[in-house]
C-alpha positions as a Markdown table, in Angstrom:
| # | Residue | x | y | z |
|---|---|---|---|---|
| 1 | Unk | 85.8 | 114.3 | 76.5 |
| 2 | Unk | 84.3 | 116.5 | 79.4 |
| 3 | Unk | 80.9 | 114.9 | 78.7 |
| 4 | Unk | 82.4 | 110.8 | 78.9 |
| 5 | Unk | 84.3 | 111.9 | 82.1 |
| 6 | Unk | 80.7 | 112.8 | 83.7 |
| 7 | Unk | 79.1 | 109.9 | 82.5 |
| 8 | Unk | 81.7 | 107.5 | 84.1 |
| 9 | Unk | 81.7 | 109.7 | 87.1 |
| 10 | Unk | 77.9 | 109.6 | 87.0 |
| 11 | Unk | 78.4 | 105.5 | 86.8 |
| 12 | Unk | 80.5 | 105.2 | 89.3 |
| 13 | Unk | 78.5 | 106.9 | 92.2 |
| 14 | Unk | 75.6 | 104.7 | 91.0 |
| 15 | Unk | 77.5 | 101.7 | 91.6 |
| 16 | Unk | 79.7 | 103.0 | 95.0 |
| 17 | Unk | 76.1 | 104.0 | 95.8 |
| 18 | Unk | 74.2 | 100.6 | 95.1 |
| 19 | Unk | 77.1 | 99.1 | 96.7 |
| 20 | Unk | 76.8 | 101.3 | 100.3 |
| 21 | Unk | 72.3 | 100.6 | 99.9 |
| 22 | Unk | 73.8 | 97.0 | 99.7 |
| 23 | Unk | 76.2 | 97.0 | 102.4 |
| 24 | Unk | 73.6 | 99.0 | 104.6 |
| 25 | Unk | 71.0 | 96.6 | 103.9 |
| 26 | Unk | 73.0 | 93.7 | 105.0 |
| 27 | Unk | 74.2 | 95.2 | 108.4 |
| 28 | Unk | 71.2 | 96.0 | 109.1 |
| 29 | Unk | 69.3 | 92.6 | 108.4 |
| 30 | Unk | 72.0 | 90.8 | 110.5 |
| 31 | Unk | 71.5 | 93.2 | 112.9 |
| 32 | Unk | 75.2 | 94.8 | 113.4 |
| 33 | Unk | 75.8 | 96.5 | 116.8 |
| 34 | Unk | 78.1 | 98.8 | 115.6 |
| 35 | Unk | 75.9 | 99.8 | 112.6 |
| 36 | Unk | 73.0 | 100.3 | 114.5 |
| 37 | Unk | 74.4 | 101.9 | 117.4 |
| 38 | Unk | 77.3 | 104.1 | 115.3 |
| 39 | Unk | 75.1 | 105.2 | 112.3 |
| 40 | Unk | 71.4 | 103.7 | 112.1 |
| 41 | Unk | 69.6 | 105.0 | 115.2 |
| 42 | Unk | 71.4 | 108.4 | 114.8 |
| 43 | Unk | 70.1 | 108.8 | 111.3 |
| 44 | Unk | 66.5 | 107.5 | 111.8 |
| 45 | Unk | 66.2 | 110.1 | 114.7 |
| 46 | Unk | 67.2 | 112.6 | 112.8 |
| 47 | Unk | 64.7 | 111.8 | 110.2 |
| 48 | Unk | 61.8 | 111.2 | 112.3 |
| 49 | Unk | 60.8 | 112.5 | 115.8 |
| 50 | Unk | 60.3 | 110.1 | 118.8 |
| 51 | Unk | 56.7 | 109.6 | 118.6 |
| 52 | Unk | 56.8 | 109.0 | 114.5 |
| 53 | Unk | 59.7 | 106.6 | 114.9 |
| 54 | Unk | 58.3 | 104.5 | 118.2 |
| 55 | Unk | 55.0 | 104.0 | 116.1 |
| 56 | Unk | 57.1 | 102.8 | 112.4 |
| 57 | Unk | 59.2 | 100.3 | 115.0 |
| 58 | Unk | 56.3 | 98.6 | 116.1 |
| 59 | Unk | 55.2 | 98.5 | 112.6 |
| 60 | Unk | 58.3 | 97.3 | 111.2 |
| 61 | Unk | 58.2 | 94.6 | 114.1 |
| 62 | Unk | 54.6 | 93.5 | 113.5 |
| 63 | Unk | 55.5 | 92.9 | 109.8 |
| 64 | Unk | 58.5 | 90.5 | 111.4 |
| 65 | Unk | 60.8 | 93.3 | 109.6 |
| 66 | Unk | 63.7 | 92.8 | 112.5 |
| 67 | Unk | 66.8 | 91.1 | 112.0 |
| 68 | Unk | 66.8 | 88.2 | 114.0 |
| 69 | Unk | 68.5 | 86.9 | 117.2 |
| 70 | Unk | 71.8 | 86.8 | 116.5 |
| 71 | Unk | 74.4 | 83.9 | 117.7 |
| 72 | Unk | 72.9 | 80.7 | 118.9 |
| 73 | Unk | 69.4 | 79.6 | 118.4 |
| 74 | Unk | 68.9 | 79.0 | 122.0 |
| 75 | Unk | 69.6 | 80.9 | 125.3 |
| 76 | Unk | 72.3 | 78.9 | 127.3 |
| 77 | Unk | 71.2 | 77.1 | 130.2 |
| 78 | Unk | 72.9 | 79.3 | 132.4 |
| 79 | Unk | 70.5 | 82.1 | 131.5 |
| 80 | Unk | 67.3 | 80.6 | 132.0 |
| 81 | Unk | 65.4 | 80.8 | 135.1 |
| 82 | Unk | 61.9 | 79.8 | 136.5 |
| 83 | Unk | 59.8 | 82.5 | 137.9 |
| 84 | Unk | 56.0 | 82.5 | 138.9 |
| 85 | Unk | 55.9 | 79.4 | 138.3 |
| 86 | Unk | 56.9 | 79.9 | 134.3 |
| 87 | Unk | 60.5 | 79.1 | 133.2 |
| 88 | Unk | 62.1 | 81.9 | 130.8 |
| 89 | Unk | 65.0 | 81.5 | 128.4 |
| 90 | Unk | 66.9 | 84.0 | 129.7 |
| 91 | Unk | 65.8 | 86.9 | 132.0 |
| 92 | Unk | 66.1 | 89.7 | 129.6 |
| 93 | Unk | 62.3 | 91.1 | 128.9 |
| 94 | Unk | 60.9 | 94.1 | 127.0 |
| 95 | Unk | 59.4 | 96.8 | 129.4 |
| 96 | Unk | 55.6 | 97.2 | 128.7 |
| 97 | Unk | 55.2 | 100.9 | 126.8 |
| 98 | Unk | 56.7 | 99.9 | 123.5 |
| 99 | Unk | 54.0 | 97.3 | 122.2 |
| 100 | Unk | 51.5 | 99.6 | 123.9 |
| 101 | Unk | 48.7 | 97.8 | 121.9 |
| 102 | Unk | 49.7 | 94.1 | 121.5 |
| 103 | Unk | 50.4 | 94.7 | 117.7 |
| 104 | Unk | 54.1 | 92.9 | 117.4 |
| 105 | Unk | 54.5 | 90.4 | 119.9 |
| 106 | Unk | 55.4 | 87.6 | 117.3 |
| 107 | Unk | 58.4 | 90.1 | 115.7 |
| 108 | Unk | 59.3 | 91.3 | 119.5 |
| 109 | Unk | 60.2 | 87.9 | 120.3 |
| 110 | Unk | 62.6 | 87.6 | 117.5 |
| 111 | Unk | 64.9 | 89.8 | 118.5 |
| 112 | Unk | 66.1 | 87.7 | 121.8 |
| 113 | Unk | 63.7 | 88.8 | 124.5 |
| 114 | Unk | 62.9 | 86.0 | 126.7 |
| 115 | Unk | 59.8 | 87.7 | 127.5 |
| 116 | Unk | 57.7 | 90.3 | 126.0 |
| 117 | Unk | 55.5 | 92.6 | 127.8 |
| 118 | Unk | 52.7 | 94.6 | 126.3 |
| 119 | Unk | 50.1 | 97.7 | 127.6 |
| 120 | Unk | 49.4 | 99.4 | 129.3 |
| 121 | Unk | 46.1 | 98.6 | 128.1 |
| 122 | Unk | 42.8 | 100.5 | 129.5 |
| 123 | Unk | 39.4 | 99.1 | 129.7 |
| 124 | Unk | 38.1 | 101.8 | 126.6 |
| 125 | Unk | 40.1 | 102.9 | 124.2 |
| 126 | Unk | 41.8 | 106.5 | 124.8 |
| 127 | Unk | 43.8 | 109.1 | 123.1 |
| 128 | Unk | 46.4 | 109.6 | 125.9 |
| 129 | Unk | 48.1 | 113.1 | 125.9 |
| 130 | Unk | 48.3 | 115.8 | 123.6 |
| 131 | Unk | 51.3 | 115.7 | 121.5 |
| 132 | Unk | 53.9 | 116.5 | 121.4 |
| 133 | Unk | 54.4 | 113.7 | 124.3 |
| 134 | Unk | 57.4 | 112.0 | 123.8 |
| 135 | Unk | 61.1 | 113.8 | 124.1 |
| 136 | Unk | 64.5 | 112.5 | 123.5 |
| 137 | Unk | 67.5 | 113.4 | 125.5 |
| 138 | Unk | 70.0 | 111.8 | 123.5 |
| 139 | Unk | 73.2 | 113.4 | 125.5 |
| 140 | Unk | 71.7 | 111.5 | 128.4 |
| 141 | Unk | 70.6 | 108.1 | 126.7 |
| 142 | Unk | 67.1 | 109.1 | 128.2 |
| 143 | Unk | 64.0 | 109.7 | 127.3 |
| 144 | Unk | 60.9 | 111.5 | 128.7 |
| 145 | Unk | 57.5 | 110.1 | 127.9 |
| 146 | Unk | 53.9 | 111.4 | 128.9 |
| 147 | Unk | 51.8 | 109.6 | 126.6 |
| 148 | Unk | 49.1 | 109.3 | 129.0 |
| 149 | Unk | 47.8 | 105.3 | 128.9 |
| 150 | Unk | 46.9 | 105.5 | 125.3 |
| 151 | Unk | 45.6 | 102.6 | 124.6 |
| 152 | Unk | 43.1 | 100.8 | 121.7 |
| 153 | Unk | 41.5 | 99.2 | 124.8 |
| 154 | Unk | 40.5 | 96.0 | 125.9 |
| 155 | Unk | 38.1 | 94.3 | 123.0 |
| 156 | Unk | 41.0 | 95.5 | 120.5 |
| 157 | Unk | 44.3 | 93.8 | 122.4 |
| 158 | Unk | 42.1 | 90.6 | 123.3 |
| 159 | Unk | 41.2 | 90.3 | 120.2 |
| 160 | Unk | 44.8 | 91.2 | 118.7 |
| 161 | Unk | 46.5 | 88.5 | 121.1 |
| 162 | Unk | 43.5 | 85.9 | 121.0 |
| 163 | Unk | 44.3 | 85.3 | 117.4 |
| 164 | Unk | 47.8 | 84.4 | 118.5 |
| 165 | Unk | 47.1 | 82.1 | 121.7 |
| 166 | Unk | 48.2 | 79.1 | 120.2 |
| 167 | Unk | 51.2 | 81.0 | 119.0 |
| 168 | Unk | 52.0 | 81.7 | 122.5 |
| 169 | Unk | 51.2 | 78.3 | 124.4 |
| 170 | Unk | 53.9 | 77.5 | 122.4 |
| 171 | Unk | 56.3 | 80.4 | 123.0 |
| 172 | Unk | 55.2 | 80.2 | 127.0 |
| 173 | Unk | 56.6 | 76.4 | 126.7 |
| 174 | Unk | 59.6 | 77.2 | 124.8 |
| 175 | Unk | 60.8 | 79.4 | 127.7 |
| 176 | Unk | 59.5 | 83.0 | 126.4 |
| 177 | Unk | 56.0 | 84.0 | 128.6 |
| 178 | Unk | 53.9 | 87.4 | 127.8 |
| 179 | Unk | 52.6 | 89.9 | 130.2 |
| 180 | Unk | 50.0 | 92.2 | 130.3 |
| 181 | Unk | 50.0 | 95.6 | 131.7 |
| 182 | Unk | 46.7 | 96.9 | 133.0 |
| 183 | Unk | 46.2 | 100.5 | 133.1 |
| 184 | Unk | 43.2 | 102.8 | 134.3 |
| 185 | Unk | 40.8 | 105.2 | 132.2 |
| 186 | Unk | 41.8 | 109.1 | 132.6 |
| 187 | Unk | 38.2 | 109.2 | 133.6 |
| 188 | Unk | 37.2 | 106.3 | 135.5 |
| 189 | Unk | 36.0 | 107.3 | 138.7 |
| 190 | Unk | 36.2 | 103.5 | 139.8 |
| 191 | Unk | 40.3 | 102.5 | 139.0 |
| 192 | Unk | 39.4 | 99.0 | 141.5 |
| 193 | Unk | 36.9 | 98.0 | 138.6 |
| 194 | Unk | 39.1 | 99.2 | 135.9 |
| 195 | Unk | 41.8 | 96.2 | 136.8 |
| 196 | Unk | 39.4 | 93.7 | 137.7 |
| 197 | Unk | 37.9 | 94.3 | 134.2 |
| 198 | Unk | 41.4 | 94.0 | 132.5 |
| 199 | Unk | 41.8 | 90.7 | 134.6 |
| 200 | Unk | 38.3 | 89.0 | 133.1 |
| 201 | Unk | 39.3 | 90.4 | 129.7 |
| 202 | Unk | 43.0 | 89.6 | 129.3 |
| 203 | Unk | 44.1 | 87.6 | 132.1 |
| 204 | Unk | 43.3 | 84.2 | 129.8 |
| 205 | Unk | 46.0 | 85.4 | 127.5 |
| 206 | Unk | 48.7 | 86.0 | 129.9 |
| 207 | Unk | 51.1 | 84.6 | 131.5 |
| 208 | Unk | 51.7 | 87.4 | 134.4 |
| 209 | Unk | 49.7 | 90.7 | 134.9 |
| 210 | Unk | 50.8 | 93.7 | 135.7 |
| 211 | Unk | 48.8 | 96.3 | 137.8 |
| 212 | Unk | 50.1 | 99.4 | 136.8 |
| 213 | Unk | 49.8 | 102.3 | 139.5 |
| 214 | Unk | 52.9 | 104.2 | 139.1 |
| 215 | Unk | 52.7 | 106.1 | 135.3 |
| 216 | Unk | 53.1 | 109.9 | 136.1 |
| 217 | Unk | 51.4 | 110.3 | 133.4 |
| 218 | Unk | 47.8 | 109.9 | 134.9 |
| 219 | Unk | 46.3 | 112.0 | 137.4 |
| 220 | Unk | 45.9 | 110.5 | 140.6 |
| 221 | Unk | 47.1 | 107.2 | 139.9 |
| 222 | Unk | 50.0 | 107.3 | 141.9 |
| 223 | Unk | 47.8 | 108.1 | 144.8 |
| 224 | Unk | 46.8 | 104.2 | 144.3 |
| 225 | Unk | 50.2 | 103.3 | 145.8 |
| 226 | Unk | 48.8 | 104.2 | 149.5 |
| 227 | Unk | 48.7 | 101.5 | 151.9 |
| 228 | Unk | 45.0 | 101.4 | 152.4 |
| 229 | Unk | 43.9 | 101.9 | 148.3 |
| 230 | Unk | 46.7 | 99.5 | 147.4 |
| 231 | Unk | 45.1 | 96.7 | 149.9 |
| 232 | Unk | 41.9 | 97.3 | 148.9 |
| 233 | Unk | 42.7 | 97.4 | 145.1 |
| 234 | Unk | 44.8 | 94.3 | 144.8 |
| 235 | Unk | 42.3 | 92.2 | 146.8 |
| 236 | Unk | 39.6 | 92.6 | 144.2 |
| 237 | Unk | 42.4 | 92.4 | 141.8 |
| 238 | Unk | 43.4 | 88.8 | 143.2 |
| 239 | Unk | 39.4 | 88.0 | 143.9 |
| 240 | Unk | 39.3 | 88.6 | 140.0 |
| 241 | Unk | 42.2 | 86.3 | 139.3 |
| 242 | Unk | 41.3 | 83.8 | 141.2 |
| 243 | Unk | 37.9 | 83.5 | 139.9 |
| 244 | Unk | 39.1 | 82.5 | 136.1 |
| 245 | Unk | 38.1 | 80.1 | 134.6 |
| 246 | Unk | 41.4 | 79.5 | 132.1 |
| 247 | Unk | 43.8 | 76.4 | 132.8 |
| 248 | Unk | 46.4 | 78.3 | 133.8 |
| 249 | Unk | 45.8 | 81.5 | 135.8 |
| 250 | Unk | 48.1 | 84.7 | 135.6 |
| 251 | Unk | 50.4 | 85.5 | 138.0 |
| 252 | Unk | 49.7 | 89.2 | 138.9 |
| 253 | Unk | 52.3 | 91.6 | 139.8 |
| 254 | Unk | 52.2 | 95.6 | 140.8 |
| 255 | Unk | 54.8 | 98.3 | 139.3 |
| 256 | Unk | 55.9 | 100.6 | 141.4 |
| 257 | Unk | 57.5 | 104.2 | 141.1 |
| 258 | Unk | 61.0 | 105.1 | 142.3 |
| 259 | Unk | 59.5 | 108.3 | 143.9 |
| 260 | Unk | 58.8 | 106.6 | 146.8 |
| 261 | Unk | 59.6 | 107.8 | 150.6 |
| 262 | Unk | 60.6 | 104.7 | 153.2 |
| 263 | Unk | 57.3 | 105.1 | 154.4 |
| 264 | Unk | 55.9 | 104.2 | 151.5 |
| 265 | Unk | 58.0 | 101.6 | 150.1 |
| 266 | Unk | 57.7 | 99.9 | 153.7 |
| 267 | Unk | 53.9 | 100.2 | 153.4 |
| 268 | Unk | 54.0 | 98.6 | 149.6 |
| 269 | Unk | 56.1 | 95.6 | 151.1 |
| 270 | Unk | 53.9 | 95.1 | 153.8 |
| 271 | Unk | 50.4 | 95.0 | 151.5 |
| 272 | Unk | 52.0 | 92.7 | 149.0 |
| 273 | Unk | 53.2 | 90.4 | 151.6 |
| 274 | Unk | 49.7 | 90.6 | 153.5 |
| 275 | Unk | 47.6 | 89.8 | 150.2 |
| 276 | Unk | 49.8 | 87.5 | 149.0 |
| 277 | Unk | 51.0 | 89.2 | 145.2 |
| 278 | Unk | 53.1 | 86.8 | 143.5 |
| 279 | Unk | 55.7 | 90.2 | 142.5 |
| 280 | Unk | 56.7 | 93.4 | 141.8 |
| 281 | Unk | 58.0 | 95.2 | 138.4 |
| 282 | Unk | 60.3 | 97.9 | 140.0 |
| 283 | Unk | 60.2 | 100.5 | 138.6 |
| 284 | Unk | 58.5 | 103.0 | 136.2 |
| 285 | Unk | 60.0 | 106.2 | 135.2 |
| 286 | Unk | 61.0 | 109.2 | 137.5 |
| 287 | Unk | 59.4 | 112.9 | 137.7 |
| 288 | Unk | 63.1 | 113.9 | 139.4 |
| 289 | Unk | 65.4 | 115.4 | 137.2 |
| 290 | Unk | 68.9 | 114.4 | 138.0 |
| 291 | Unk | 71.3 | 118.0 | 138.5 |
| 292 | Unk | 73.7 | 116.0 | 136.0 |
| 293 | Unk | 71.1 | 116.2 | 133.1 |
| 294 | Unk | 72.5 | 117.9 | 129.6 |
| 295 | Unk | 69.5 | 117.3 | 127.4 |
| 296 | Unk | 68.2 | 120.8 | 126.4 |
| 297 | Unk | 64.8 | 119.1 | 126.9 |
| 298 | Unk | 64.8 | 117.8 | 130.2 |
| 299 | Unk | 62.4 | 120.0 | 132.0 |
| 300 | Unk | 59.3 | 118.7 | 129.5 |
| 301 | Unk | 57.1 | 117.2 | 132.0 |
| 302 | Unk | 56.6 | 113.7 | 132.5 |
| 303 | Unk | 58.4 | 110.6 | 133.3 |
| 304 | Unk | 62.3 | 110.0 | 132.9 |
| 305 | Unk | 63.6 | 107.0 | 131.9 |
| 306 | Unk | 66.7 | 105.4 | 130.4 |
| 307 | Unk | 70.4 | 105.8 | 131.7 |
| 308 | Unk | 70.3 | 108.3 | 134.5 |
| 309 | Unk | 67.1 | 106.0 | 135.8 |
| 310 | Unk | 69.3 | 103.1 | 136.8 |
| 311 | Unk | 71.1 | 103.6 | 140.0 |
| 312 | Unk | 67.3 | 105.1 | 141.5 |
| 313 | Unk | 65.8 | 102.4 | 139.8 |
| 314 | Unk | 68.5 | 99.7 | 141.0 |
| 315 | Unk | 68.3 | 101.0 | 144.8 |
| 316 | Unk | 64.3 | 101.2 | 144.7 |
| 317 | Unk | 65.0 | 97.0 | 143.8 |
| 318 | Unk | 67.4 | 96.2 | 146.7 |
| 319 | Unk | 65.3 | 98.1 | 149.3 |
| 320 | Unk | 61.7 | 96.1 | 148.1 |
| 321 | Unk | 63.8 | 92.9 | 148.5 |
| 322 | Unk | 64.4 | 93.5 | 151.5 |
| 323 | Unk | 61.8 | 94.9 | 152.9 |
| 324 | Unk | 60.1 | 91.7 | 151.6 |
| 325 | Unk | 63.0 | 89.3 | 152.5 |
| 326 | Unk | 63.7 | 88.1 | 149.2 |
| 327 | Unk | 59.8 | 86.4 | 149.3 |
| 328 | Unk | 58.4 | 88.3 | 146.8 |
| 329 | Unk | 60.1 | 88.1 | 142.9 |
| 330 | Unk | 61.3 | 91.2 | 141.1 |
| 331 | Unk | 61.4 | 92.3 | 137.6 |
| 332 | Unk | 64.2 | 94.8 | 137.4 |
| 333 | Unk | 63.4 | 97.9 | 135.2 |
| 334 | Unk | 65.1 | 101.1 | 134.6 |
| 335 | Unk | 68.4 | 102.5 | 132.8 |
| 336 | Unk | 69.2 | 98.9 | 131.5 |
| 337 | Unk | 71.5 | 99.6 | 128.9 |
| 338 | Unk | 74.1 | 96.4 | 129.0 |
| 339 | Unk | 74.8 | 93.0 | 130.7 |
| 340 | Unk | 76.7 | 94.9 | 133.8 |
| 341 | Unk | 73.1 | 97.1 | 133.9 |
| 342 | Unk | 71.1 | 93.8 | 134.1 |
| 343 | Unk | 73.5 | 92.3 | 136.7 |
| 344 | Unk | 73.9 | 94.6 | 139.0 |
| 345 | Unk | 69.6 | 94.7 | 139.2 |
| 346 | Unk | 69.7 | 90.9 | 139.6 |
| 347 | Unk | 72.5 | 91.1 | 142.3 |
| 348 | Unk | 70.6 | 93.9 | 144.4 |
| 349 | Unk | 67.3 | 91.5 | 144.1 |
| 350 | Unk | 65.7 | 91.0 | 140.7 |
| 351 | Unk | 65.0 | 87.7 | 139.4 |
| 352 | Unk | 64.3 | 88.9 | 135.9 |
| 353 | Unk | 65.1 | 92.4 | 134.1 |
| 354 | Unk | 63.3 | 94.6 | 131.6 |
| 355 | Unk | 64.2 | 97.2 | 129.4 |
| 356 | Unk | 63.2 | 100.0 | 126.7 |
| 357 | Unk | 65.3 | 103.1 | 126.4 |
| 358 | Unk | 68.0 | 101.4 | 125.1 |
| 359 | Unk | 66.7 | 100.3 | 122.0 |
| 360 | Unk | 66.3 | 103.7 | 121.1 |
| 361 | Unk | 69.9 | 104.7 | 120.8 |
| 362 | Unk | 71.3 | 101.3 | 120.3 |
| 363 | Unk | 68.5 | 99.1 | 118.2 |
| 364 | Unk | 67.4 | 95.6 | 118.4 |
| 365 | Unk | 71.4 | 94.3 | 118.2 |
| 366 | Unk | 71.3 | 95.5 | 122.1 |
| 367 | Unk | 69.3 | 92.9 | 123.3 |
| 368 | Unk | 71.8 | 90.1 | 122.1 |
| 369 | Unk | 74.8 | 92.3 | 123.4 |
| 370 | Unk | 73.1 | 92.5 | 127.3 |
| 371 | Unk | 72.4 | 88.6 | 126.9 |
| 372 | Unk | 76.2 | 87.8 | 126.1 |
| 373 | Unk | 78.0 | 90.3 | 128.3 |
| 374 | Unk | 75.0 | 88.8 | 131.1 |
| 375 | Unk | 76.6 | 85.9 | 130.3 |
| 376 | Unk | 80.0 | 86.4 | 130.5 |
| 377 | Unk | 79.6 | 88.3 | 133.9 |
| 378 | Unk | 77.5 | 85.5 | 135.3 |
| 379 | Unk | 80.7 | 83.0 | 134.4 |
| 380 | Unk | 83.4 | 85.3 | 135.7 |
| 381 | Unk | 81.8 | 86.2 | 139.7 |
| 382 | Unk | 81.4 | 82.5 | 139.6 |
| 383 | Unk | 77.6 | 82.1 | 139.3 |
| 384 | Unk | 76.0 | 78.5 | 138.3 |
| 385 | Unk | 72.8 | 80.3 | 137.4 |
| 386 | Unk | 70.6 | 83.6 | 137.7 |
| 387 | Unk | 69.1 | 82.1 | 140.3 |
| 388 | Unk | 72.3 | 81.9 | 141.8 |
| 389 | Unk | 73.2 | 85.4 | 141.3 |
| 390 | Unk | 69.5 | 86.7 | 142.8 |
| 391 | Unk | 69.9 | 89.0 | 146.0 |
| 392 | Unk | 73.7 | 88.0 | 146.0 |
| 393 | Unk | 74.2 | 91.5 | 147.0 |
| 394 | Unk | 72.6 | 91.7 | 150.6 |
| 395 | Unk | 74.4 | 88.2 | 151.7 |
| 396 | Unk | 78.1 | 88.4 | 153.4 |
């Protein structure tokens, strides 16, 4: 009698339990917000540290193992927007640092973004930082990073993403561009030929590049943000682009820190204006610690980004606009964690918005989730488009 009892009690966990491995499986292939958000994320941080889990992501999104998109097919109209010259879908992008090494573009693109952006990449392959590297601050929705530019370099990510350039003519018609983040080697005592050599090497297979001289993570490299390195930097950089040979040349953009006096951000306006820099990705992450931090790990060294990033990050995008007078495009990037997050970047300036952090805590159903509450704002303050919306902010 005992013995029967434990056998259908034995039975009937296998089933209850097939049933939840069933149920689980479907939320997560249709990409459930409250699923991933509530019970997914949690669990897979708990089972794997940041690094570990970052590198099975980009994995699991080179294998096309994301759920897809959900809701309609196609971006509305209202969300689209042209932008250096390339129209995108809808102005929601993925920050450069996740697909460090161009290895999931094609699953990246799946999950909404209407543009992907991938790097930094270095001219030779490099290790980065020591690990441990990469700390989660999940009180905070934030995250520090010091990785370091590791990078597989530039033969390995041309390579990688020249296999997929037809793939990507298309996706660059179809509304949904790539960038290219260029970074510098820990040891190059030349950073001015580092970039121009990222230009000649990748610059074919992007739609915008991105000259990266903000990453705390390097030494020295902020030091490139200086009026008179910055000119003397983005000239060759421009001299570079200009030289190309492709059909369609990159736009090329610089990304800026928000650790940046008046001085300096006036100074960064005025070079980018002078040399004629078709934008600006604004910003990377912060080496300020907010006092409001709760994270017992947020005095690891390195930069900061995520939720207490965005109002920095959002006032670093409404001074740059204008202090360029609205001439120079913005990509909007820090703390980015819904569709009020994205609009209040476009309204203080940005044209397009990026984010990162926020796939860590919430999953790929987040980028859908900004795109439709995005949406909805855009209707309800009475915009007609993003374009509409841009900058709205600093008019009466």
């Amino acid at each position: 009698m005992a013995a029967a009892l434990l056998r259908r009690l034995r039975e009937a966990a296998a089933v209850l339990g097939g049933g939840g491995l069933l149920l689980a499986s479907y939320l997560a292939a249709a990409g459930d917000e409250a699923f991933y958000a509530g019970l997914l994320m949690p669990a897979l941080q708990r089972l794997a540290g940041p690094e570990t889990a970052h590198g099975l992501a980009v994995r699991l999104a080179a294998l096309g193992l994301v759920p897809r998109a959900s809701g309609r097919d196609d971006d509305p109209p209202l969300l689209a927007v042209e932008v250096f010259g390339r129209r995108f879908g809808n102005p929601l992008g993925l920050a450069a640092g996740f697909d460090k090494h161009g290895e999931a573009v094609d699953g990246l693109f799946r999950l909404g973004f209407g543009f992907v952006e991938v790097g930094s990449v270095t001219p030779q392959p490099q290790d980065g930082n020591p690990r441990p590297r990469v700390f989660r601050l999940p009180e905070d929705q934030a995250v520090i990073n010091r990785y370091g530019f590791n990078s597989h370099g530039h033969a390995a990510v041309r390579h990688r993403l020249g296999a997929r350039r037809e793939a990507q003519r298309r996706l660059s018609q179809a509304g949904r561009p790539l960038g290219i983040n260029l970074g510098k080697n820990k040891g190059s005592a030349d950073a001015a030929a580092d970039y121009a050599a990222g230009v000649r090497a990748l610059g074919p297979l992007a739609d915008y590049l991105v000259v990266n001289v903000s990453s705390p993570n390097t030494p020295g490299l902020r030091q490139l943000q200086g009026k008179g390195h910055l000119r003397r930097l983005l000239a060759q950089v421009l001299a570079e682009r200009d030289a190309l040979t492709c059909e369609r040349k990159p736009a090329v953009l610089v990304k800026i820190a928000p650790d940046l006096t008046a001085q300096d951000k006036a100074d960064i306006a005025s070079v980018v204006c002078e040399v004629g820099i078709d934008g600006l990705v604004v910003t990377n992450t912060t080496v300020s610690r907010p006092a409001t931090l709760r994270g017992t790990l947020r005095d690891e060294e390195g930069g900061l980004s995520g939720a207490p990033l965005r109002q920095l990050s959002t006032q670093t995008v409404s001074d740059m606009y204008t202090l360029t007078q609205g001439r120079v495009p913005i990509i909007g990037v820090g703390g980015v964690c819904s569709g009020r997050d994205a609009l209040e970047k476009i309204r203080a300036g940005a044209s397009l918005v990026q984010m990162y952090t926020a796939l860590t805590y919430r999953g790929p159903p987040v980028v859908g989730a900004v795109k439709r509450e995005l949406e909805s704002l855009l209707r309800e303050q009475g915009f007609q488009s993003i374009k509409d919306a841009v900058g709205a902010d600093h008019r009466p």
